[in-house]
XYZ file of C-alpha atoms in Angstrom:
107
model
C 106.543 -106.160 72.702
C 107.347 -104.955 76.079
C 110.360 -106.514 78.435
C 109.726 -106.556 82.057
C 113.732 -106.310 83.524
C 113.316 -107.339 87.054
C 116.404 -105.395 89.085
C 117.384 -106.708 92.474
C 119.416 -104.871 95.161
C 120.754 -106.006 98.274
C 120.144 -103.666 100.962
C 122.823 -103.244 103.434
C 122.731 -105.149 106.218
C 124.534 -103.772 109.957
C 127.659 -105.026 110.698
C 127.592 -106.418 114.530
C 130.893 -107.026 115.958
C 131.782 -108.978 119.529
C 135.135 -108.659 121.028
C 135.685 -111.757 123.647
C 138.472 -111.632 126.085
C 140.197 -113.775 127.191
C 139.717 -115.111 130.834
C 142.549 -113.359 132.952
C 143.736 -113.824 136.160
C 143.064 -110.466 137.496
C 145.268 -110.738 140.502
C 144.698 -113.703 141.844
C 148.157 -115.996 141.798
C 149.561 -112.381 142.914
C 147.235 -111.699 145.793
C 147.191 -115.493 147.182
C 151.139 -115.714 146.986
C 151.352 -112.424 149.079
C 149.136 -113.767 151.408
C 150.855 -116.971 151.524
C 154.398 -114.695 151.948
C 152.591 -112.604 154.613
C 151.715 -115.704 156.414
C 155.102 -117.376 156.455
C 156.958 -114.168 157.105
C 154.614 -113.127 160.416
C 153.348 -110.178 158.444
C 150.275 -110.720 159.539
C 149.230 -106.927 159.509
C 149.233 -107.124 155.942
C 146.685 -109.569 155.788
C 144.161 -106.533 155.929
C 145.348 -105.331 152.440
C 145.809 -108.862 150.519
C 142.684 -110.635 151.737
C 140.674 -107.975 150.450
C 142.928 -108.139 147.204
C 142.034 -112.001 147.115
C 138.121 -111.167 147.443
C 138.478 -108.291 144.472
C 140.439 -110.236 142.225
C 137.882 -112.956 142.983
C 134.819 -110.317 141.926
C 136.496 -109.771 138.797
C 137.043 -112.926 137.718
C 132.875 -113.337 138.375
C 132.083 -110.018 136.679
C 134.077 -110.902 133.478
C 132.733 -114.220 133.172
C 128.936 -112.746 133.285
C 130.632 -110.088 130.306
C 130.527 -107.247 132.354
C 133.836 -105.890 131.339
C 133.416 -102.331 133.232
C 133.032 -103.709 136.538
C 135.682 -106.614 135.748
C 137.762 -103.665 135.502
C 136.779 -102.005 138.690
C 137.422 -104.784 140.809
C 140.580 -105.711 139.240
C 141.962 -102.738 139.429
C 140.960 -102.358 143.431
C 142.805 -105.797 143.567
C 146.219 -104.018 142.471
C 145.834 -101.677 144.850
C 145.609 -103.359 147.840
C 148.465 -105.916 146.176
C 150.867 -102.564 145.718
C 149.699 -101.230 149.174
C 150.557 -104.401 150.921
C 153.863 -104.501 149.404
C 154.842 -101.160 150.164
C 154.251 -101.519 153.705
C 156.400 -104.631 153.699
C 158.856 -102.826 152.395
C 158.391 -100.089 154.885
C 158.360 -102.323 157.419
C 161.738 -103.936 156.159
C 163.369 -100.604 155.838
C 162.080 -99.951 160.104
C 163.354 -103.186 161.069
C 166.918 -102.807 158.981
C 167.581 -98.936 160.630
C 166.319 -100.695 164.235
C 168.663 -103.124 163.922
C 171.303 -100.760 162.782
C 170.498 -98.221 165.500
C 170.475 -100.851 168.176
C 173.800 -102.457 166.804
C 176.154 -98.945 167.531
C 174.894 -98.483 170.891
């Protein structure tokens, strides 16, 4: 008498794993309240760095819905810069405006 053993193995599957992230804000309540601050303050030279940092921020928030993390990235990242550029040169600009005063004050 012969006994037919019937062995099953699982073969090993691959493992797929997503990582979702979150929706951020990429710059966007930053660069429209600079703009805003530009507007009300007469900067309006600085509207050439925070406008742009508006449309960026904007790009990103478009590339990471569509999942395209890298270029999410990109464009958020180009949306900091022209944020910190436009703040340095207000605070350039304060710093001109303080020594003018001061210089036109002792004469």
């Amino acid at each position: 008498s012969s006994t037919n053993d019937v062995v099953m193995q699982k073969q090993p599957t691959a493992v797929y794993t997503r990582t979702t992230h979150g929706s951020g804000d990429n710059f966007v309540k930053l660069s429209v309240s600079l703009t805003t601050i530009c507007l009300l303050c007469g900067a309006w030279y600085l509207l050439v760095c925070t406008v742009p940092a508006i449309i960026f921020a904007t790009l990103a928030n478009e590339a990471e819905r569509r999942g395209d993390l890298a270029a999410a990235r990109r464009k958020r990242n180009g949306a900091l810069i022209c944020n910190i550029t436009a703040c340095v040169w207000w605070v350039i600009t304060l710093i001109l405006i303080i020594v003018s005063i001061a210089v036109i004050a002792t004469r």
